[in-house]
PDB file of C-alpha atoms in Angstrom:
ATOM      1  CA  MET A   1      -1.587 -46.916  12.747  1.00 51.00           C
ATOM      2  CA  LYS A   2      -4.393 -47.521  10.694  1.00 55.00           C
ATOM      3  CA  THR A   3      -7.952 -47.285  12.272  1.00 61.00           C
ATOM      4  CA  ILE A   4     -11.401 -48.878  11.601  1.00 66.00           C
ATOM      5  CA  TYR A   5     -12.688 -44.871  11.634  1.00 71.00           C
ATOM      6  CA  SER A   6     -11.428 -44.213   7.967  1.00 72.00           C
ATOM      7  CA  LYS A   7     -12.917 -41.744   5.788  1.00 75.00           C
ATOM      8  CA  SER A   8     -13.988 -44.782   3.753  1.00 79.00           C
ATOM      9  CA  PHE A   9     -15.629 -46.661   6.293  1.00 79.00           C
ATOM     10  CA  LEU A  10     -17.502 -44.208   7.569  1.00 80.00           C
ATOM     11  CA  HIS A  11     -18.512 -42.821   4.013  1.00 85.00           C
ATOM     12  CA  PHE A  12     -19.929 -46.885   4.474  1.00 86.00           C
ATOM     13  CA  ILE A  13     -21.770 -45.722   7.679  1.00 85.00           C
ATOM     14  CA  ARG A  14     -23.509 -43.339   5.895  1.00 88.00           C
ATOM     15  CA  ILE A  15     -24.181 -45.473   3.120  1.00 90.00           C
ATOM     16  CA  VAL A  16     -25.819 -47.779   5.400  1.00 85.00           C
ATOM     17  CA  SER A  17     -27.857 -45.084   7.192  1.00 87.00           C
ATOM     18  CA  VAL A  18     -29.415 -44.121   4.102  1.00 90.00           C
ATOM     19  CA  LEU A  19     -30.765 -47.501   3.343  1.00 88.00           C
ATOM     20  CA  PHE A  20     -31.650 -48.383   6.430  1.00 83.00           C
ATOM     21  CA  ILE A  21     -33.666 -44.762   6.505  1.00 86.00           C
ATOM     22  CA  ALA A  22     -35.478 -46.023   3.286  1.00 88.00           C
ATOM     23  CA  ILE A  23     -36.182 -49.367   4.906  1.00 82.00           C
ATOM     24  CA  LEU A  24     -37.941 -48.032   7.888  1.00 79.00           C
ATOM     25  CA  LEU A  25     -39.531 -45.315   5.886  1.00 84.00           C
ATOM     26  CA  TYR A  26     -41.357 -48.465   4.093  1.00 83.00           C
ATOM     27  CA  LEU A  27     -41.999 -50.138   7.537  1.00 76.00           C
ATOM     28  CA  THR A  28     -43.120 -46.968   9.110  1.00 77.00           C
ATOM     29  CA  GLY A  29     -45.675 -46.384   6.604  1.00 81.00           C
ATOM     30  CA  HIS A  30     -46.564 -49.823   6.744  1.00 77.00           C
ATOM     31  CA  ALA A  31     -47.228 -49.727  10.458  1.00 73.00           C
ATOM     32  CA  VAL A  32     -49.319 -46.429  10.115  1.00 78.00           C
ATOM     33  CA  TYR A  33     -51.997 -48.892   7.290  1.00 78.00           C
ATOM     34  CA  ASP A  34     -52.037 -51.675   9.222  1.00 74.00           C
ATOM     35  CA  VAL A  35     -52.909 -49.618  12.531  1.00 72.00           C
ATOM     36  CA  PHE A  36     -55.498 -46.741  11.239  1.00 77.00           C
ATOM     37  CA  CYS A  37     -56.846 -49.517   8.374  1.00 80.00           C
ATOM     38  CA  LEU A  38     -56.446 -53.028   9.533  1.00 75.00           C
ATOM     39  CA  HIS A  39     -57.123 -51.921  13.341  1.00 70.00           C
ATOM     40  CA  ASP A  40     -54.007 -53.816  14.120  1.00 66.00           C
ATOM     41  CA  TYR A  41     -53.169 -52.414  17.129  1.00 60.00           C
ATOM     42  CA  PRO A  42     -49.960 -54.665  18.008  1.00 59.00           C
ATOM     43  CA  CYS A  43     -48.443 -53.047  14.943  1.00 59.00           C
ATOM     44  CA  ILE A  44     -48.393 -49.863  16.810  1.00 65.00           C
ATOM     45  CA  PHE A  45     -45.369 -50.687  18.199  1.00 65.00           C
ATOM     46  CA  GLY A  46     -43.614 -50.165  15.147  1.00 63.00           C
ATOM     47  CA  LEU A  47     -45.413 -46.971  14.729  1.00 69.00           C
ATOM     48  CA  VAL A  48     -44.057 -45.259  17.372  1.00 71.00           C
ATOM     49  CA  PHE A  49     -40.028 -47.068  17.466  1.00 73.00           C
ATOM     50  CA  GLY A  50     -40.181 -46.048  13.024  1.00 73.00           C
ATOM     51  CA  PRO A  51     -40.095 -42.814  13.848  1.00 80.00           C
ATOM     52  CA  VAL A  52     -37.477 -42.882  16.751  1.00 80.00           C
ATOM     53  CA  SER A  53     -34.995 -44.832  14.527  1.00 81.00           C
ATOM     54  CA  LEU A  54     -35.111 -42.527  11.619  1.00 83.00           C
ATOM     55  CA  VAL A  55     -34.312 -39.689  14.070  1.00 85.00           C
ATOM     56  CA  ILE A  56     -31.218 -41.325  15.404  1.00 86.00           C
ATOM     57  CA  LEU A  57     -30.028 -42.709  11.884  1.00 84.00           C
ATOM     58  CA  ALA A  58     -30.524 -39.339  10.871  1.00 87.00           C
ATOM     59  CA  PHE A  59     -28.122 -37.826  13.227  1.00 87.00           C
ATOM     60  CA  ILE A  60     -25.652 -41.159  12.384  1.00 86.00           C
ATOM     61  CA  ILE A  61     -25.486 -39.797   9.056  1.00 88.00           C
ATOM     62  CA  ALA A  62     -24.235 -36.557  10.492  1.00 85.00           C
ATOM     63  CA  LYS A  63     -21.991 -38.340  13.090  1.00 83.00           C
ATOM     64  CA  PRO A  64     -20.931 -41.760  11.444  1.00 83.00           C
ATOM     65  CA  GLU A  65     -18.356 -42.325  14.150  1.00 78.00           C
ATOM     66  CA  LYS A  66     -21.398 -43.327  16.948  1.00 80.00           C
ATOM     67  CA  LEU A  67     -21.363 -46.697  15.667  1.00 77.00           C
ATOM     68  CA  ALA A  68     -23.441 -47.869  18.719  1.00 79.00           C
ATOM     69  CA  LEU A  69     -26.861 -45.897  18.203  1.00 82.00           C
ATOM     70  CA  PHE A  70     -27.340 -48.669  15.864  1.00 81.00           C
ATOM     71  CA  VAL A  71     -27.664 -50.980  18.167  1.00 83.00           C
ATOM     72  CA  PRO A  72     -31.612 -50.244  19.428  1.00 81.00           C
ATOM     73  CA  SER A  73     -32.778 -50.895  16.485  1.00 78.00           C
ATOM     74  CA  LEU A  74     -30.949 -53.498  15.665  1.00 80.00           C
ATOM     75  CA  LEU A  75     -32.004 -55.158  18.757  1.00 78.00           C
ATOM     76  CA  TYR A  76     -35.228 -54.062  18.285  1.00 76.00           C
ATOM     77  CA  PHE A  77     -35.444 -55.661  15.207  1.00 75.00           C
ATOM     78  CA  SER A  78     -34.139 -58.609  16.634  1.00 75.00           C
ATOM     79  CA  ILE A  79     -36.018 -59.843  19.383  1.00 73.00           C
ATOM     80  CA  THR A  80     -39.533 -58.414  17.258  1.00 71.00           C
ATOM     81  CA  ASN A  81     -38.172 -61.113  14.801  1.00 70.00           C
ATOM     82  CA  SER A  82     -37.420 -63.470  17.256  1.00 70.00           C
ATOM     83  CA  ILE A  83     -40.925 -63.421  18.723  1.00 68.00           C
ATOM     84  CA  GLY A  84     -42.471 -63.331  15.230  1.00 62.00           C
ATOM     85  CA  ASP A  85     -42.430 -66.766  12.858  1.00 60.00           C
ATOM     86  CA  SER A  86     -39.586 -65.119  10.801  1.00 62.00           C
ATOM     87  CA  ASN A  87     -36.311 -66.767   9.552  1.00 68.00           C
ATOM     88  CA  PRO A  88     -34.593 -67.306  13.051  1.00 67.00           C
ATOM     89  CA  ALA A  89     -31.314 -66.948  11.389  1.00 72.00           C
ATOM     90  CA  PHE A  90     -31.752 -63.298  10.736  1.00 74.00           C
ATOM     91  CA  PRO A  91     -32.680 -62.601  14.611  1.00 77.00           C
ATOM     92  CA  VAL A  92     -29.467 -63.898  15.590  1.00 77.00           C
ATOM     93  CA  ILE A  93     -27.473 -61.904  12.704  1.00 79.00           C
ATOM     94  CA  LEU A  94     -28.481 -58.520  14.038  1.00 79.00           C
ATOM     95  CA  MET A  95     -28.084 -59.356  17.408  1.00 81.00           C
ATOM     96  CA  GLU A  96     -24.102 -60.567  16.579  1.00 80.00           C
ATOM     97  CA  LEU A  97     -24.344 -57.180  14.960  1.00 82.00           C
ATOM     98  CA  ALA A  98     -25.252 -55.016  17.768  1.00 84.00           C
ATOM     99  CA  PHE A  99     -22.809 -57.105  19.783  1.00 83.00           C
ATOM    100  CA  LEU A 100     -20.164 -56.123  17.293  1.00 81.00           C
ATOM    101  CA  LEU A 101     -20.386 -52.635  17.358  1.00 82.00           C
ATOM    102  CA  LEU A 102     -21.063 -52.599  20.871  1.00 83.00           C
ATOM    103  CA  TRP A 103     -17.242 -54.138  21.322  1.00 81.00           C
ATOM    104  CA  ILE A 104     -15.790 -51.416  18.589  1.00 77.00           C
ATOM    105  CA  ARG A 105     -17.363 -48.706  20.709  1.00 76.00           C
ATOM    106  CA  GLY A 106     -15.515 -49.674  23.970  1.00 77.00           C
ATOM    107  CA  TYR A 107     -18.878 -50.862  25.696  1.00 80.00           C
ATOM    108  CA  PHE A 108     -17.225 -54.103  26.829  1.00 81.00           C
ATOM    109  CA  ARG A 109     -14.155 -52.810  28.249  1.00 76.00           C
ATOM    110  CA  CYS A 110     -15.406 -52.749  31.929  1.00 76.00           C
ATOM    111  CA  HIS A 111     -18.180 -54.949  33.690  1.00 82.00           C
ATOM    112  CA  LYS A 112     -17.863 -57.144  30.470  1.00 81.00           C
ATOM    113  CA  VAL A 113     -19.509 -60.721  31.873  1.00 87.00           C
ATOM    114  CA  PRO A 114     -23.005 -58.905  33.646  1.00 88.00           C
ATOM    115  CA  LYS A 115     -23.067 -56.642  30.235  1.00 86.00           C
ATOM    116  CA  ILE A 116     -22.797 -59.630  28.148  1.00 84.00           C
ATOM    117  CA  ILE A 117     -25.085 -61.971  29.973  1.00 87.00           C
ATOM    118  CA  GLY A 118     -27.488 -58.913  30.502  1.00 85.00           C
ATOM    119  CA  LEU A 119     -28.127 -58.915  26.292  1.00 81.00           C
ATOM    120  CA  LEU A 120     -27.851 -62.603  25.795  1.00 80.00           C
ATOM    121  CA  LEU A 121     -31.037 -62.474  28.130  1.00 82.00           C
ATOM    122  CA  LEU A 122     -32.386 -59.624  26.457  1.00 77.00           C
ATOM    123  CA  TYR A 123     -32.802 -61.792  23.133  1.00 73.00           C
ATOM    124  CA  LEU A 124     -33.127 -65.166  24.726  1.00 76.00           C
ATOM    125  CA  LEU A 125     -36.260 -64.407  26.805  1.00 70.00           C
ATOM    126  CA  PRO A 126     -38.662 -63.403  24.141  1.00 67.00           C
ATOM    127  CA  PHE A 127     -37.056 -66.154  21.840  1.00 69.00           C
ATOM    128  CA  PHE A 128     -38.369 -68.587  24.399  1.00 74.00           C
ATOM    129  CA  SER A 129     -42.021 -67.256  23.527  1.00 68.00           C
ATOM    130  CA  GLY A 130     -41.629 -68.875  20.485  1.00 67.00           C
ATOM    131  CA  LEU A 131     -43.157 -72.185  22.374  1.00 73.00           C
ATOM    132  CA  ARG A 132     -45.937 -70.869  21.529  1.00 69.00           C
ATOM    133  CA  PHE A 133     -46.298 -72.145  18.183  1.00 70.00           C
ATOM    134  CA  GLY A 134     -44.876 -75.913  19.761  1.00 76.00           C
ATOM    135  CA  ARG A 135     -42.625 -77.686  21.153  1.00 79.00           C
ATOM    136  CA  GLU A 136     -41.579 -79.232  18.150  1.00 79.00           C
ATOM    137  CA  ALA A 137     -41.642 -75.602  16.303  1.00 74.00           C
ATOM    138  CA  PHE A 138     -39.981 -74.104  18.844  1.00 76.00           C
ATOM    139  CA  PHE A 139     -36.951 -76.717  18.858  1.00 80.00           C
ATOM    140  CA  ASN A 140     -36.879 -76.686  15.539  1.00 77.00           C
ATOM    141  CA  ARG A 141     -35.978 -72.679  14.925  1.00 73.00           C
ATOM    142  CA  ALA A 142     -33.761 -72.833  17.516  1.00 76.00           C
ATOM    143  CA  PHE A 143     -31.966 -75.976  16.015  1.00 78.00           C
ATOM    144  CA  ASP A 144     -31.942 -73.414  12.449  1.00 73.00           C
ATOM    145  CA  ALA A 145     -30.545 -70.517  14.519  1.00 72.00           C
ATOM    146  CA  ILE A 146     -28.084 -73.089  16.608  1.00 76.00           C
ATOM    147  CA  GLN A 147     -26.536 -73.804  13.211  1.00 75.00           C
ATOM    148  CA  ILE A 148     -26.070 -69.666  12.202  1.00 77.00           C
ATOM    149  CA  ILE A 149     -24.386 -69.265  15.395  1.00 75.00           C
ATOM    150  CA  PRO A 150     -21.103 -71.407  14.919  1.00 77.00           C
ATOM    151  CA  ILE A 151     -21.096 -69.748  11.308  1.00 78.00           C
ATOM    152  CA  THR A 152     -21.043 -66.486  12.187  1.00 77.00           C
ATOM    153  CA  PHE A 153     -18.878 -66.673  14.789  1.00 75.00           C
ATOM    154  CA  CYS A 154     -16.498 -68.520  13.414  1.00 76.00           C
ATOM    155  CA  ILE A 155     -16.374 -65.265  10.188  1.00 75.00           C
ATOM    156  CA  ILE A 156     -16.191 -62.724  12.999  1.00 73.00           C
ATOM    157  CA  PHE A 157     -13.276 -64.328  14.622  1.00 73.00           C
ATOM    158  CA  ILE A 158     -11.186 -64.553  12.217  1.00 72.00           C
ATOM    159  CA  LEU A 159     -11.619 -61.117  11.266  1.00 68.00           C
ATOM    160  CA  TYR A 160     -10.899 -60.230  14.607  1.00 66.00           C
ATOM    161  CA  GLU A 161      -7.667 -62.813  14.481  1.00 64.00           C
ATOM    162  CA  TYR A 162      -6.622 -60.713  11.011  1.00 59.00           C
ATOM    163  CA  MET A 163      -7.442 -57.315  12.104  1.00 60.00           C
ATOM    164  CA  LYS A 164      -4.810 -57.807  15.376  1.00 58.00           C
ATOM    165  CA  SER A 165      -2.365 -59.356  13.488  1.00 51.00           C
ATOM    166  CA  GLN A 166      -2.399 -56.522  10.938  1.00 51.00           C
ATOM    167  CA  SER A 167      -2.000 -54.186  14.038  1.00 53.00           C
ATOM    168  CA  ALA A 168       0.440 -56.273  16.604  1.00 44.00           C
ATOM    169  CA  GLU A 169       3.791 -54.228  15.282  1.00 49.00           C
ATOM    170  CA  ASP A 170       1.945 -51.021  16.095  1.00 55.00           C
ATOM    171  CA  LYS A 171       2.308 -50.519  19.392  1.00 73.00           C
ATOM    172  CA  VAL A 172       3.645 -46.633  19.807  1.00 83.00           C
ATOM    173  CA  LEU A 173       1.264 -43.828  18.376  1.00 86.00           C
ATOM    174  CA  ASN A 174       4.092 -41.432  17.285  1.00 89.00           C
ATOM    175  CA  ILE A 175       2.236 -38.181  17.779  1.00 91.00           C
ATOM    176  CA  ALA A 176       5.065 -36.319  15.556  1.00 89.00           C
ATOM    177  CA  ASP A 177       3.642 -38.549  12.882  1.00 88.00           C
ATOM    178  CA  TYR A 178       0.577 -36.165  12.141  1.00 88.00           C
ATOM    179  CA  SER A 179       0.703 -33.091  10.449  1.00 85.00           C
ATOM    180  CA  GLU A 180      -0.268 -29.451  12.629  1.00 86.00           C
ATOM    181  CA  THR A 181       0.466 -31.295  15.923  1.00 91.00           C
ATOM    182  CA  THR A 182       2.734 -30.823  19.192  1.00 92.00           C
ATOM    183  CA  LYS A 183       4.322 -32.460  21.862  1.00 92.00           C
ATOM    184  CA  ARG A 184       1.339 -31.154  23.999  1.00 94.00           C
ATOM    185  CA  ASP A 185      -0.961 -32.964  22.288  1.00 93.00           C
ATOM    186  CA  ALA A 186       0.321 -35.715  23.353  1.00 93.00           C
ATOM    187  CA  GLN A 187       0.195 -35.143  26.912  1.00 94.00           C
ATOM    188  CA  TRP A 188      -3.769 -34.012  26.721  1.00 94.00           C
ATOM    189  CA  LEU A 189      -3.754 -37.512  24.938  1.00 94.00           C
ATOM    190  CA  GLU A 190      -2.188 -39.922  27.578  1.00 93.00           C
ATOM    191  CA  LEU A 191      -4.248 -37.618  29.974  1.00 93.00           C
ATOM    192  CA  ILE A 192      -7.581 -38.750  28.078  1.00 93.00           C
ATOM    193  CA  GLN A 193      -5.663 -42.275  28.114  1.00 90.00           C
ATOM    194  CA  GLN A 194      -5.586 -42.208  32.225  1.00 89.00           C
ATOM    195  CA  GLY A 195      -9.201 -40.985  32.538  1.00 88.00           C
ATOM    196  CA  VAL A 196      -8.221 -37.553  32.900  1.00 92.00           C
ATOM    197  CA  LYS A 197     -11.760 -35.323  32.149  1.00 92.00           C
ATOM    198  CA  TYR A 198     -11.874 -32.549  29.677  1.00 94.00           C
ATOM    199  CA  GLU A 199     -12.339 -30.131  32.724  1.00 94.00           C
ATOM    200  CA  ALA A 200      -9.458 -30.674  34.385  1.00 94.00           C
ATOM    201  CA  ILE A 201      -7.262 -30.445  31.153  1.00 93.00           C
ATOM    202  CA  ALA A 202      -8.468 -27.000  30.932  1.00 93.00           C
ATOM    203  CA  ILE A 203      -7.567 -26.124  34.719  1.00 93.00           C
ATOM    204  CA  ASP A 204      -4.074 -27.564  34.328  1.00 92.00           C
ATOM    205  CA  PHE A 205      -3.462 -25.987  31.293  1.00 92.00           C
ATOM    206  CA  GLU A 206      -4.856 -22.525  31.936  1.00 92.00           C
ATOM    207  CA  LEU A 207      -7.914 -22.811  29.247  1.00 92.00           C
ATOM    208  CA  THR A 208     -10.795 -22.624  28.491  1.00 94.00           C
ATOM    209  CA  LEU A 209     -12.977 -25.942  28.016  1.00 92.00           C
ATOM    210  CA  GLY A 210     -14.204 -24.877  24.681  1.00 93.00           C
ATOM    211  CA  THR A 211     -10.112 -24.454  23.163  1.00 94.00           C
ATOM    212  CA  VAL A 212      -9.740 -27.879  25.273  1.00 94.00           C
ATOM    213  CA  GLN A 213     -12.595 -30.114  23.462  1.00 93.00           C
ATOM    214  CA  ASN A 214     -11.697 -28.240  20.275  1.00 94.00           C
ATOM    215  CA  ARG A 215      -7.976 -29.057  19.677  1.00 94.00           C
ATOM    216  CA  LEU A 216      -9.185 -32.628  21.015  1.00 94.00           C
ATOM    217  CA  ASN A 217     -11.604 -33.286  18.625  1.00 91.00           C
ATOM    218  CA  LYS A 218      -9.380 -31.951  15.934  1.00 92.00           C
ATOM    219  CA  LEU A 219      -7.166 -34.704  16.906  1.00 92.00           C
ATOM    220  CA  TYR A 220      -9.670 -37.461  16.952  1.00 90.00           C
ATOM    221  CA  HIS A 221     -10.153 -36.303  13.944  1.00 85.00           C
ATOM    222  CA  LEU A 222      -6.737 -36.501  12.941  1.00 87.00           C
ATOM    223  CA  LEU A 223      -5.963 -40.185  14.295  1.00 86.00           C
ATOM    224  CA  GLU A 224      -9.650 -41.084  12.613  1.00 81.00           C
ATOM    225  CA  THR A 225     -10.834 -42.600  15.871  1.00 82.00           C
ATOM    226  CA  GLY A 226     -14.226 -40.243  15.507  1.00 78.00           C
ATOM    227  CA  ASP A 227     -14.309 -39.241  18.923  1.00 85.00           C
ATOM    228  CA  ARG A 228     -13.182 -39.913  22.718  1.00 88.00           C
ATOM    229  CA  ILE A 229     -14.430 -43.148  22.836  1.00 84.00           C
ATOM    230  CA  GLY A 230     -13.248 -43.837  19.238  1.00 82.00           C
ATOM    231  CA  PHE A 231     -10.040 -43.063  20.436  1.00 86.00           C
ATOM    232  CA  LEU A 232      -9.763 -45.065  23.999  1.00 84.00           C
ATOM    233  CA  SER A 233     -10.886 -47.898  22.016  1.00 78.00           C
ATOM    234  CA  ILE A 234      -8.362 -48.449  20.138  1.00 79.00           C
ATOM    235  CA  TYR A 235      -5.713 -46.494  21.440  1.00 84.00           C
ATOM    236  CA  SER A 236      -6.317 -47.549  25.155  1.00 80.00           C
ATOM    237  CA  ASN A 237      -3.203 -49.716  25.605  1.00 79.00           C
ATOM    238  CA  ALA A 238      -0.528 -47.999  23.120  1.00 84.00           C
ATOM    239  CA  LYS A 239       2.161 -45.809  23.703  1.00 87.00           C
ATOM    240  CA  ILE A 240       1.953 -42.011  23.100  1.00 90.00           C
ATOM    241  CA  ILE A 241       5.059 -40.138  22.279  1.00 90.00           C
ATOM    242  CA  TYR A 242       6.236 -37.331  20.098  1.00 90.00           C
ATOM    243  CA  GLN A 243       9.337 -37.864  18.288  1.00 88.00           C
ATOM    244  CA  LYS A 244      10.185 -36.747  14.987  1.00 80.00           C
TER     245      LYS A 244
END
């Protein structure tokens, strides 16, 4: 079964992180100049948020499967651009990308409706601050934003349906298809599906917690899921077997 956490995809995430770091270095330097030279103190938010984002992106380079760490930066730039006088399509696309990454990481598996409503409110509240430019300007920006939503939604939906159709036949995960695996590995992954903690698995099998963690991390790497969250987001409904 193919997963989104392939080596090529993780390599792509690393490249994107490096590009974002370059952009943030420029923006942070610009914020430093604005605050200390031009005394434009509202830019202090960029001065604070820039270095934080740089640390997050540096961590993503080391752990690219942690896709959801992109989300705070995406939300920040989406909200700040919706407040400002930028192209209205830009914050919409950033928000949609944040939604997509959270969906990939399984953020909406439970309490879906309140989480989606909360994110929408987080975006819409600052968006309505555009009323300060006048009603006509606000409605023009809103109309431009509304145009981009169905277009990008169609692209995401089509890609989602295509990916789903490609994996529709893969309802069984046979651990024996992967080298150096055992029947116990299949048992452990079934327990992870059921929400059993690592500590409980270690106690049941009379092993140390470190041994269980190391083995499961190796299995996540073999399955190209990155980590536990990635495994659950892809294989939560799969039937796990060990059959040679």
